[in-house]
Every structure is written in structure tokens, then in C-alpha cells.
PDB file of C-alpha atoms in Angstrom:
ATOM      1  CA  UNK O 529      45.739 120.414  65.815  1.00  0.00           C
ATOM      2  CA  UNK O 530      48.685 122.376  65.710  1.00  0.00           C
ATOM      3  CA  UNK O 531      52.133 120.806  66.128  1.00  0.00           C
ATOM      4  CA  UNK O 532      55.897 122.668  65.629  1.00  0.00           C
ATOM      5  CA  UNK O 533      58.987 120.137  65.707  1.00  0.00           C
ATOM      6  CA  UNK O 534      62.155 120.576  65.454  1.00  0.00           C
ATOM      7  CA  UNK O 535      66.039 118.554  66.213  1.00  0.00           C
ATOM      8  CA  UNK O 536      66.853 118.965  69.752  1.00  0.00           C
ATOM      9  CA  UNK O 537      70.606 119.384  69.360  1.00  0.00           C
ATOM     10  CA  UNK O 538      73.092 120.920  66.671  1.00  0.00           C
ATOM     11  CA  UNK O 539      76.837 121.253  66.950  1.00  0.00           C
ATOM     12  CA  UNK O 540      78.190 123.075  64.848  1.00  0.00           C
ATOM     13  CA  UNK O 541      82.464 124.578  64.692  1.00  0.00           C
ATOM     14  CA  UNK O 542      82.864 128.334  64.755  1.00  0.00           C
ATOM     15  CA  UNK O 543      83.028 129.944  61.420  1.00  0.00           C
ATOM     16  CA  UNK O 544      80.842 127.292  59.479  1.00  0.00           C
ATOM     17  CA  UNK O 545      77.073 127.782  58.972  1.00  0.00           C
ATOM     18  CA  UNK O 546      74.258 126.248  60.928  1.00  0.00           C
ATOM     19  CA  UNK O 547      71.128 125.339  59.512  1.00  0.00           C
ATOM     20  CA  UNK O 548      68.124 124.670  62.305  1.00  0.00           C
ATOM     21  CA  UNK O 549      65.180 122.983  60.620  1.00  0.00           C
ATOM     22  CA  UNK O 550      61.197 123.422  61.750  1.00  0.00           C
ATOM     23  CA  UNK O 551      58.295 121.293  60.551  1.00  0.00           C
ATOM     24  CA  UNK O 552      54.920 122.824  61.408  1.00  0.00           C
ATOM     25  CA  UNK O 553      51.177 121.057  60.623  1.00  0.00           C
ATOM     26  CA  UNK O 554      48.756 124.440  60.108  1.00  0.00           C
ATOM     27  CA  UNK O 555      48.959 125.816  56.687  1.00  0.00           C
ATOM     28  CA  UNK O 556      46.519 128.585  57.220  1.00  0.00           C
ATOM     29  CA  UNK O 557      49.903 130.316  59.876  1.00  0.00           C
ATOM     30  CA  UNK O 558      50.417 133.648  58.463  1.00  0.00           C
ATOM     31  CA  UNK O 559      53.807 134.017  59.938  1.00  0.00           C
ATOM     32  CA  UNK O 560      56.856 132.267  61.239  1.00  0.00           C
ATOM     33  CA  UNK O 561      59.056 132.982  63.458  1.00  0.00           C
ATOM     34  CA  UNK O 562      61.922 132.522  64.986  1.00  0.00           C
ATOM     35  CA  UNK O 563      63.350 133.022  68.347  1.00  0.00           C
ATOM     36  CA  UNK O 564      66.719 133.066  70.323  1.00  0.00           C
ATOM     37  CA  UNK O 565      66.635 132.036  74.111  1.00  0.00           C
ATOM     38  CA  UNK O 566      70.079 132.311  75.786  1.00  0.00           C
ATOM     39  CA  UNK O 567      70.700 130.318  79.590  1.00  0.00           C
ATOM     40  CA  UNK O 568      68.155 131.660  81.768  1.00  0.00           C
ATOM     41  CA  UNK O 569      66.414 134.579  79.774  1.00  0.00           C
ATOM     42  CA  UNK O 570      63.724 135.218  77.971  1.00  0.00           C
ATOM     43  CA  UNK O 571      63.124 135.193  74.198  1.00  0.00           C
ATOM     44  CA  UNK O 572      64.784 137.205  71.762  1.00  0.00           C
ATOM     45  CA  UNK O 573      62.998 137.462  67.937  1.00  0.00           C
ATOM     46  CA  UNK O 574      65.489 137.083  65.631  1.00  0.00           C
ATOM     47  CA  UNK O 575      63.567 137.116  62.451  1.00  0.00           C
ATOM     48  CA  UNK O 576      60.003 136.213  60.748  1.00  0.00           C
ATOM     49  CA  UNK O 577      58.368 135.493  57.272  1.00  0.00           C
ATOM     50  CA  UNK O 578      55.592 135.827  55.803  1.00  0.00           C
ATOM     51  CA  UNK O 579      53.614 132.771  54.687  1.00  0.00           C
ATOM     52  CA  UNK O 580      53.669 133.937  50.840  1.00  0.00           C
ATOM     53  CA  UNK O 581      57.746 134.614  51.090  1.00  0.00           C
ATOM     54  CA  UNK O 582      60.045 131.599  50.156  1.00  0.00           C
ATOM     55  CA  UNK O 583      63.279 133.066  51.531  1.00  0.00           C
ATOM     56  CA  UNK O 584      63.794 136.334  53.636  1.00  0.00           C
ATOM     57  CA  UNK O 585      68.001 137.478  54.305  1.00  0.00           C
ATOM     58  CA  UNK O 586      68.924 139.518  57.388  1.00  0.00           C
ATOM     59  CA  UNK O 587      72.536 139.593  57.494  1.00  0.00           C
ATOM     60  CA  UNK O 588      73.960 136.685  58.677  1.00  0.00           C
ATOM     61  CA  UNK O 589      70.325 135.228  59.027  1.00  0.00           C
ATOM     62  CA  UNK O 590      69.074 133.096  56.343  1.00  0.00           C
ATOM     63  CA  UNK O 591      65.372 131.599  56.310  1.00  0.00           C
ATOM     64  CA  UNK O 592      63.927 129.351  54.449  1.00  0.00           C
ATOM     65  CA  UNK O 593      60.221 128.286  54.058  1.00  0.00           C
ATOM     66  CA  UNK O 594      58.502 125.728  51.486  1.00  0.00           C
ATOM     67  CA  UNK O 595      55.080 125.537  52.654  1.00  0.00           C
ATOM     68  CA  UNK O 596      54.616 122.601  50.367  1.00  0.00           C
ATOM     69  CA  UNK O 597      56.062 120.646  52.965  1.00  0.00           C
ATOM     70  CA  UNK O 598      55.501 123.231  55.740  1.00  0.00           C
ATOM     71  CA  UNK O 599      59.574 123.271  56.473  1.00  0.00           C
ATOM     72  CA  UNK O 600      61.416 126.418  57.882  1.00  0.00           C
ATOM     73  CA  UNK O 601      64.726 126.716  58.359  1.00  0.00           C
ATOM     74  CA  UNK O 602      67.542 129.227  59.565  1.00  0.00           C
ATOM     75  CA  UNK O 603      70.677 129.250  58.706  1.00  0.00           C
ATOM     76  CA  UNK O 604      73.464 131.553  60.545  1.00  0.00           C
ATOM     77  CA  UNK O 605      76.171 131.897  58.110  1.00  0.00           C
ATOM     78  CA  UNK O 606      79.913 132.482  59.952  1.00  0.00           C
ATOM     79  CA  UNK O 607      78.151 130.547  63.580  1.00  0.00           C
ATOM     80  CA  UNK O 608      79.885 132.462  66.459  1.00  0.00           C
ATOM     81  CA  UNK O 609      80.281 131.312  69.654  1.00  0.00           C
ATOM     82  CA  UNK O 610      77.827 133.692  71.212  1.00  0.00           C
ATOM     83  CA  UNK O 611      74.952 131.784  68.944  1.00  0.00           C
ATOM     84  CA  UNK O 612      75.525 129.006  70.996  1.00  0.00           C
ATOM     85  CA  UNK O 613      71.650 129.162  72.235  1.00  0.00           C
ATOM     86  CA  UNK O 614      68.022 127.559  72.281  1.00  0.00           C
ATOM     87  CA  UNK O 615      66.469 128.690  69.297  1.00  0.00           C
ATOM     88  CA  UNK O 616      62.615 127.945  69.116  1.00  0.00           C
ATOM     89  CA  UNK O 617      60.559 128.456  66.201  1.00  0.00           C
ATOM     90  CA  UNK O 618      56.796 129.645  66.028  1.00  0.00           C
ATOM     91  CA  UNK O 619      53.756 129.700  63.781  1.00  0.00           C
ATOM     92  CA  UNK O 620      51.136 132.754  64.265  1.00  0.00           C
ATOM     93  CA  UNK O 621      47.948 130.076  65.004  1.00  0.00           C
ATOM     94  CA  UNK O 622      45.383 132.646  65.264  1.00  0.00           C
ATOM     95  CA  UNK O 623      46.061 136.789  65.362  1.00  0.00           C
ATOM     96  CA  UNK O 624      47.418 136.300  68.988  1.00  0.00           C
ATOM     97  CA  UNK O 625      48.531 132.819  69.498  1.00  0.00           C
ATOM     98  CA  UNK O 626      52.218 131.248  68.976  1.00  0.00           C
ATOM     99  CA  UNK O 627      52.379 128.309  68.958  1.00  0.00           C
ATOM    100  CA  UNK O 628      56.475 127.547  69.772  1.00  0.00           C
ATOM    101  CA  UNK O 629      58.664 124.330  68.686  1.00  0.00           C
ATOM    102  CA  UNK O 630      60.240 122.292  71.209  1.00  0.00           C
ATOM    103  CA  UNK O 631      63.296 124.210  70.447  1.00  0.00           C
ATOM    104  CA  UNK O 632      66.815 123.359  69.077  1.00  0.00           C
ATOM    105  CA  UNK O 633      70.009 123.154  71.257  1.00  0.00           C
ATOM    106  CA  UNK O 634      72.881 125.020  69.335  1.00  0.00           C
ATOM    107  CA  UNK O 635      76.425 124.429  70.135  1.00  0.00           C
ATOM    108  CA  UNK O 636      79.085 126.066  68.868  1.00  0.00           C
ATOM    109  CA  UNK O 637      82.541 124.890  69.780  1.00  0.00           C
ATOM    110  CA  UNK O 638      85.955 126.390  68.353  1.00  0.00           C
TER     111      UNK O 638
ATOM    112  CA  UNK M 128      62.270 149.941  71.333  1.00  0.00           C
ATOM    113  CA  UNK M 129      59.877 147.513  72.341  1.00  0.00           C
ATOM    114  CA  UNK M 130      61.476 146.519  75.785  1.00  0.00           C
ATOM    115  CA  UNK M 131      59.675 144.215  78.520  1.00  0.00           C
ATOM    116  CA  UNK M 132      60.762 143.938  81.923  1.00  0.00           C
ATOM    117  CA  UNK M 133      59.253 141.325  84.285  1.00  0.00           C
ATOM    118  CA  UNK M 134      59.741 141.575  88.287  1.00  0.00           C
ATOM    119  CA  UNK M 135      61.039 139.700  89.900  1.00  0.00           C
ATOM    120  CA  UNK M 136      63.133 137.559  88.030  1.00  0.00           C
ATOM    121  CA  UNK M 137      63.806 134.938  90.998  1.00  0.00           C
ATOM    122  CA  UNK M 138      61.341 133.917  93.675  1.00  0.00           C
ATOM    123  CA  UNK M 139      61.251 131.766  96.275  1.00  0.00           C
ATOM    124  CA  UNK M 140      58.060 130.610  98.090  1.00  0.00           C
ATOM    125  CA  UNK M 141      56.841 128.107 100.658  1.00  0.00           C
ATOM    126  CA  UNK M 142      54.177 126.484  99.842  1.00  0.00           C
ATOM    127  CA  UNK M 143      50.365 127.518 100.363  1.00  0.00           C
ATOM    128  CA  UNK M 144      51.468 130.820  99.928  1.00  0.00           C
ATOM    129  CA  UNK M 145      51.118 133.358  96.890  1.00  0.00           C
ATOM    130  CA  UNK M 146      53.449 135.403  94.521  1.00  0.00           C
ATOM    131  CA  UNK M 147      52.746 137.719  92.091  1.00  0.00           C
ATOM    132  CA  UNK M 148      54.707 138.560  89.039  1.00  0.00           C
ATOM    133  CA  UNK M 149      55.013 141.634  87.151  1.00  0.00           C
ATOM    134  CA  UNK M 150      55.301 142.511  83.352  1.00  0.00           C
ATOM    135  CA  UNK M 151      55.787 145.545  82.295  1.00  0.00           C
ATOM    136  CA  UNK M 152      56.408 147.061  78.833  1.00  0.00           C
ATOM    137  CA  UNK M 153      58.632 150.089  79.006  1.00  0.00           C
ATOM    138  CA  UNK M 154      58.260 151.806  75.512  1.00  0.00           C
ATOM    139  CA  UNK M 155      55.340 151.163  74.342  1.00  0.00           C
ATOM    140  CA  UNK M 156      51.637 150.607  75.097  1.00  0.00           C
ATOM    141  CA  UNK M 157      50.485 147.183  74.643  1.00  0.00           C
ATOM    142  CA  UNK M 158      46.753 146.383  75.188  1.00  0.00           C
ATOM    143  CA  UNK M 159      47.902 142.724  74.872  1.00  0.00           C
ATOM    144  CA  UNK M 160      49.925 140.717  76.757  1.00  0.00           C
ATOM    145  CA  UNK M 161      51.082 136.811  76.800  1.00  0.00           C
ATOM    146  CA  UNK M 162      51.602 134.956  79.739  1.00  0.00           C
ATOM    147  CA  UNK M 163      53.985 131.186  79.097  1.00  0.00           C
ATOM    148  CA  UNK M 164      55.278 128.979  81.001  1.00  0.00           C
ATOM    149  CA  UNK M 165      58.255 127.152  80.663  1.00  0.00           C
ATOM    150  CA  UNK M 166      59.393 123.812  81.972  1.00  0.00           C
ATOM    151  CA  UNK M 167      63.424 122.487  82.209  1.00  0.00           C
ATOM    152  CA  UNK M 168      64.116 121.881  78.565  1.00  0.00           C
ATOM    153  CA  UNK M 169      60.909 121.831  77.503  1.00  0.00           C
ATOM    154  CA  UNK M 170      59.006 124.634  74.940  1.00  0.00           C
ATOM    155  CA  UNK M 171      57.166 127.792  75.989  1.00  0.00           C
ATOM    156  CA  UNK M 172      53.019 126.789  76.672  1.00  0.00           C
ATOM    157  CA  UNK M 173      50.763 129.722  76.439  1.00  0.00           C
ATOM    158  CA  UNK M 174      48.942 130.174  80.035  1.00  0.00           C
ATOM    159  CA  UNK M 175      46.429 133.069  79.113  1.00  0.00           C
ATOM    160  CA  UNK M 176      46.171 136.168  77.065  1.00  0.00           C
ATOM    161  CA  UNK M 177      45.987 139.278  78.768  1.00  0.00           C
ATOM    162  CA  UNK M 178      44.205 142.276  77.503  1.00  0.00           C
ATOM    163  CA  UNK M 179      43.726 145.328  79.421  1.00  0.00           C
ATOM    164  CA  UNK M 180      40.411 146.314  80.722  1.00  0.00           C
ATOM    165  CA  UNK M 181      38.820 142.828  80.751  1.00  0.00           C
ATOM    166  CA  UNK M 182      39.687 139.585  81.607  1.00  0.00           C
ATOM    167  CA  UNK M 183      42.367 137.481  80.763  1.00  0.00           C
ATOM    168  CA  UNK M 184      41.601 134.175  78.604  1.00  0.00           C
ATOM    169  CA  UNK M 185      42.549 131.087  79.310  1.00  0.00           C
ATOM    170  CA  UNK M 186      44.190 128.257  77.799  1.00  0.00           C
ATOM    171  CA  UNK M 187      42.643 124.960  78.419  1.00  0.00           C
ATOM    172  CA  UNK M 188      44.049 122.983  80.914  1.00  0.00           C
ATOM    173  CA  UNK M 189      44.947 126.247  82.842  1.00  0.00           C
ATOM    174  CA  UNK M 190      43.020 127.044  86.353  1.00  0.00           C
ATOM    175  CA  UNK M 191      41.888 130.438  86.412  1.00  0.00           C
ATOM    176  CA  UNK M 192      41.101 130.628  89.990  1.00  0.00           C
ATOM    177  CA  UNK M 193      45.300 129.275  91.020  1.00  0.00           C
ATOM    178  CA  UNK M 194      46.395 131.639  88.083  1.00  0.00           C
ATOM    179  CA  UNK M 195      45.392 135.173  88.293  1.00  0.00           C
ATOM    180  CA  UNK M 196      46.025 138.214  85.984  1.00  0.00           C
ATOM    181  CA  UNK M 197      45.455 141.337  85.848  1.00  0.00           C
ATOM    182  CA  UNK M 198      46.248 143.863  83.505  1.00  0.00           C
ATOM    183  CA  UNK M 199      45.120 146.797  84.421  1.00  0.00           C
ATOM    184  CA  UNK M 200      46.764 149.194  82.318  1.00  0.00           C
ATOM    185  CA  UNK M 201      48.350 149.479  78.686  1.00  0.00           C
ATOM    186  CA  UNK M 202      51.743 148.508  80.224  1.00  0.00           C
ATOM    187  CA  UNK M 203      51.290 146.448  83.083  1.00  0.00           C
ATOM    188  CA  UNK M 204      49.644 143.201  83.558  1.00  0.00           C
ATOM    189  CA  UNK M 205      50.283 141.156  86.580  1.00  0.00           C
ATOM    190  CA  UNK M 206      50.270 137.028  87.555  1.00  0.00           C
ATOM    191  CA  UNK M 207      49.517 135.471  90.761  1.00  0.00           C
ATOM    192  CA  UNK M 208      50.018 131.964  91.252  1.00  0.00           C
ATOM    193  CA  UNK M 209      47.378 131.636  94.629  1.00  0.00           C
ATOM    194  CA  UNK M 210      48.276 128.578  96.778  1.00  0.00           C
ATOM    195  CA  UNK M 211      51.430 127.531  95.006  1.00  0.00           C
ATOM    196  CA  UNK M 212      53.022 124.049  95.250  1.00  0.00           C
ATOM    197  CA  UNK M 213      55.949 122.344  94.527  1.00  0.00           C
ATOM    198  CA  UNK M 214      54.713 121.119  91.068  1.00  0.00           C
ATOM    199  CA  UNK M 215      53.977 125.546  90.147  1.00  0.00           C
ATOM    200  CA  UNK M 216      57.734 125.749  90.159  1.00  0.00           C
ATOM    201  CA  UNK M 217      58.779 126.961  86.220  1.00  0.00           C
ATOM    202  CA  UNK M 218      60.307 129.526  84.629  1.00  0.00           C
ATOM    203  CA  UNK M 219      56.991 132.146  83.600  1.00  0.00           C
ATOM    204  CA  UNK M 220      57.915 134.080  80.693  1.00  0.00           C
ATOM    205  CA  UNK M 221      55.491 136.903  79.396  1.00  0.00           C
ATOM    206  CA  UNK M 222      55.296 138.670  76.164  1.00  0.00           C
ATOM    207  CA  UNK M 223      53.312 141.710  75.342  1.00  0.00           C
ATOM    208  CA  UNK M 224      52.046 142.699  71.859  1.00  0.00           C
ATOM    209  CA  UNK M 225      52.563 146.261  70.480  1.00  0.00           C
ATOM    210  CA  UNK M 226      49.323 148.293  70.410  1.00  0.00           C
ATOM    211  CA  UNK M 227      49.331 149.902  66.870  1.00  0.00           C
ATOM    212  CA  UNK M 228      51.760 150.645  64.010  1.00  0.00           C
ATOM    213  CA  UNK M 229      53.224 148.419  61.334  1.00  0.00           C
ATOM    214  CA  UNK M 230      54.090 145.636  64.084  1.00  0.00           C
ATOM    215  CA  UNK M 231      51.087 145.466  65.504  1.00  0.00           C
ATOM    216  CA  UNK M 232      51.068 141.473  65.946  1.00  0.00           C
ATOM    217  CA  UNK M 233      54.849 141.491  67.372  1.00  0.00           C
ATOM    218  CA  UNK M 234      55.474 139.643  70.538  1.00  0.00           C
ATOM    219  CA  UNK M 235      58.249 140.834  72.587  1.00  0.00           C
ATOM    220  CA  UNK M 236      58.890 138.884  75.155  1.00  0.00           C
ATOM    221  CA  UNK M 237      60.198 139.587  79.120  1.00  0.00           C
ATOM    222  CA  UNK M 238      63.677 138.056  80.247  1.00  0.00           C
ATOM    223  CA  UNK M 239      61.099 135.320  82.610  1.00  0.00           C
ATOM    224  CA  UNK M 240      60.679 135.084  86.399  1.00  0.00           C
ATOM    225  CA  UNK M 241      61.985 131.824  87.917  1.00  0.00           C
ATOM    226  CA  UNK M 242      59.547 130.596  90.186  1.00  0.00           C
ATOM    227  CA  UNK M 243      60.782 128.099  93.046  1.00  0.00           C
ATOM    228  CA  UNK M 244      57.969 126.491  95.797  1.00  0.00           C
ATOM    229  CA  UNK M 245      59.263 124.513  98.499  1.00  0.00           C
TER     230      UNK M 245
END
């Protein structure tokens, strides 16, 4: 079955980087993703990668995936205060389905 | 691009009673849409995929008959929770999926209607 974990809770002080980390169980997902969810809204894609891509940069967005180990991370380089979020990743299961980690709690304090 | 609205974004309902939410994408056609639900702290779990002109499928576990969608056009799809009790109270997020182009398998998701049954 499929099964997405990640840490609950990251603190992290403004102006250092954050890395959130993902452990997924299908290795036939063709993409990752991952997700911002602020207080009481909906879900924001940040960024995705392909399951043949090691490493994909968008600005201050860093992911990384070994599927070896079927690990993902992010890491937000120069962490802001207005990153402090839920950030959820997800593997495509099928061509529809998402299947979403139990999220990570980011905190970023000055 | 690729904005989805859902209405309303707060209800409140007594119990026995039903409520239907809205999801709506406003720039582009999708012929599929996502509904989630989401518990206090907890991950999103897919209810049922929408796609328009047919009917919606299920995840298991889900009730059909309490949960009912619609989608009845490439930018609308609807969910009514029949009957609602306490224990229906979540946050219901939906996503829709971007009919054609290079992002074809893209979920953008709505900003989630709160659901409260007392």
C-alpha cells in the first residue's frame, strides 16, 4: 500500500535554510510534489519532480529526491517568516490520485 | 492561471440537515475534479474523483449515498453532505485537474470550506 511520512514539526530562525524531509513506499510514483498550506486555506503547489530527476532548483526552492531510498526533501534557502506553514508532500499513485504526507509544521521565528 | 474558488468557505448546520458545497475553477476547464477532506492536524484523504458527465468515484470507506457530487460541467462540480452529523464536521478541500496542455495532471486546489454540524 501506499504510505507518505514525514516530521511533524521544524523550527527553524529567519535567514537560515530549512530542509523538510518525505519518505514515500511506491516506487512506480511518477511525480512528487510538494505543497504549502497556510492557517485555514487550501493548498498551494510549490514545486514537483519528476521520478527520473535527482534534484530540481526554483529559486529559493531546493528538492531533493533519491529514489533508492524513496526520500524527498525541500529545502527553502534564506526561511522567511511568511514560510512559517504546513507543508505536505505527495506522490502521483495512479494518473489522478495523490496520495499526501501527514504534513510538516514549519516555524520560523526571528 | 489555474484559480479554484470553493463556496462557501464557512458553514454552519444543524444536524439532519444538508449543505452543499461548490467548486469552481475560474480559468480553465477541468473535466476532473478532487474532492478531500481534512481533519484538525491531520493530512488531506481523497473522498471521490469527480469527472464531468458521469459519476463521481469513490474512495473506499466513503458513503456515496451521505456524500453526493455532481459535476455537471467543465468548471463546476458540487458536494452535498445529506443528513450531516456532528462527526461530518472537517475542513473539505477540492482540487480540480487542468483539462489539456502541458499540465494536464496538475492539481490546483480550492482555499477549503469549513464545515461545522451541531
Amino acid at each position: 500500500g501506499e504510505d507518505v511520512e514525514q516530521s511533524l514539526f521544524l523550527s527553524v530562525r529567519e535567514g537560515d535554510s530549512s530542509v523538510i524531509n518525505c519518505t514515500y513506499t511506491d516506487s512506480s510514483s511518477t511525480y512528487l510534489y510538494w505543497y504549502k498550506q497556510e492557517p485555514g486555506a487550501g493548498l498551494q503547489l510549490l514545486t514537483y519532480i519528476f521520478s527520473n530527476m535527482d534534484m530540481k532548483q526554483d529559486q529559493r526552492l531546493t528538492v531533493l529526491l533519491n529514489k533508492k531510498d524513496k526520500h524527498l526533501s525541500l529545502r527553502i534557502a534564506d526561511t522567511q517568516t511568511g514560510d512559517s506553514a504546513i507543508y505536505f508532500c505527495a506522490e502521483r499513485y495512479s494518473t489522478d490520485k495523490l496520495i499526501f504526507g501527514t504534513g510538516t509544521r514549519l516555524q520560523v521565528f526571528p | 492561471g489555474a484559480v479554484v474558488s470553493q463556496h462557501p468557505s464557512w458553514v454552519i448546520c444543524k444536524s439532519g440537515t444538508s449543505v452543499k458545497i461548490e467548486c469552481r475553477s475560474l480559468d480553465f476547464q477541468a473535466t476532473t475534479m478532487f474532492w478531500y477532506r481534512q481533519f484538525p492536524k491531520q493530512s488531506l484523504m481523497l473522498m471521490a474523483t469527480s469527472n464531468e458527465g458521469s459519476k463521481a468515484t469513490y474512495e473506499q470507506g466513503v458513503e456515496k449515498d451521505k456524500f453526493l457530487i455532481n459535476h455537471a460541467s467543465l468548471t463546476l462540480s458540487t458536494l452535498t453532505v445529506t443528513s450531516a452529523h456532528p462527526e461530518d464536521s472537517s475542513f473539505y478541500i477540492c482540487s480540480a485537474r487542468v483539462a489539456s496542455g502541458a499540465r494536464v495532471y496538475e492539481q490546483y486546489f480550492g482555499p477549503g470550506t469549513r464545515l461545522t454540524v451541531t
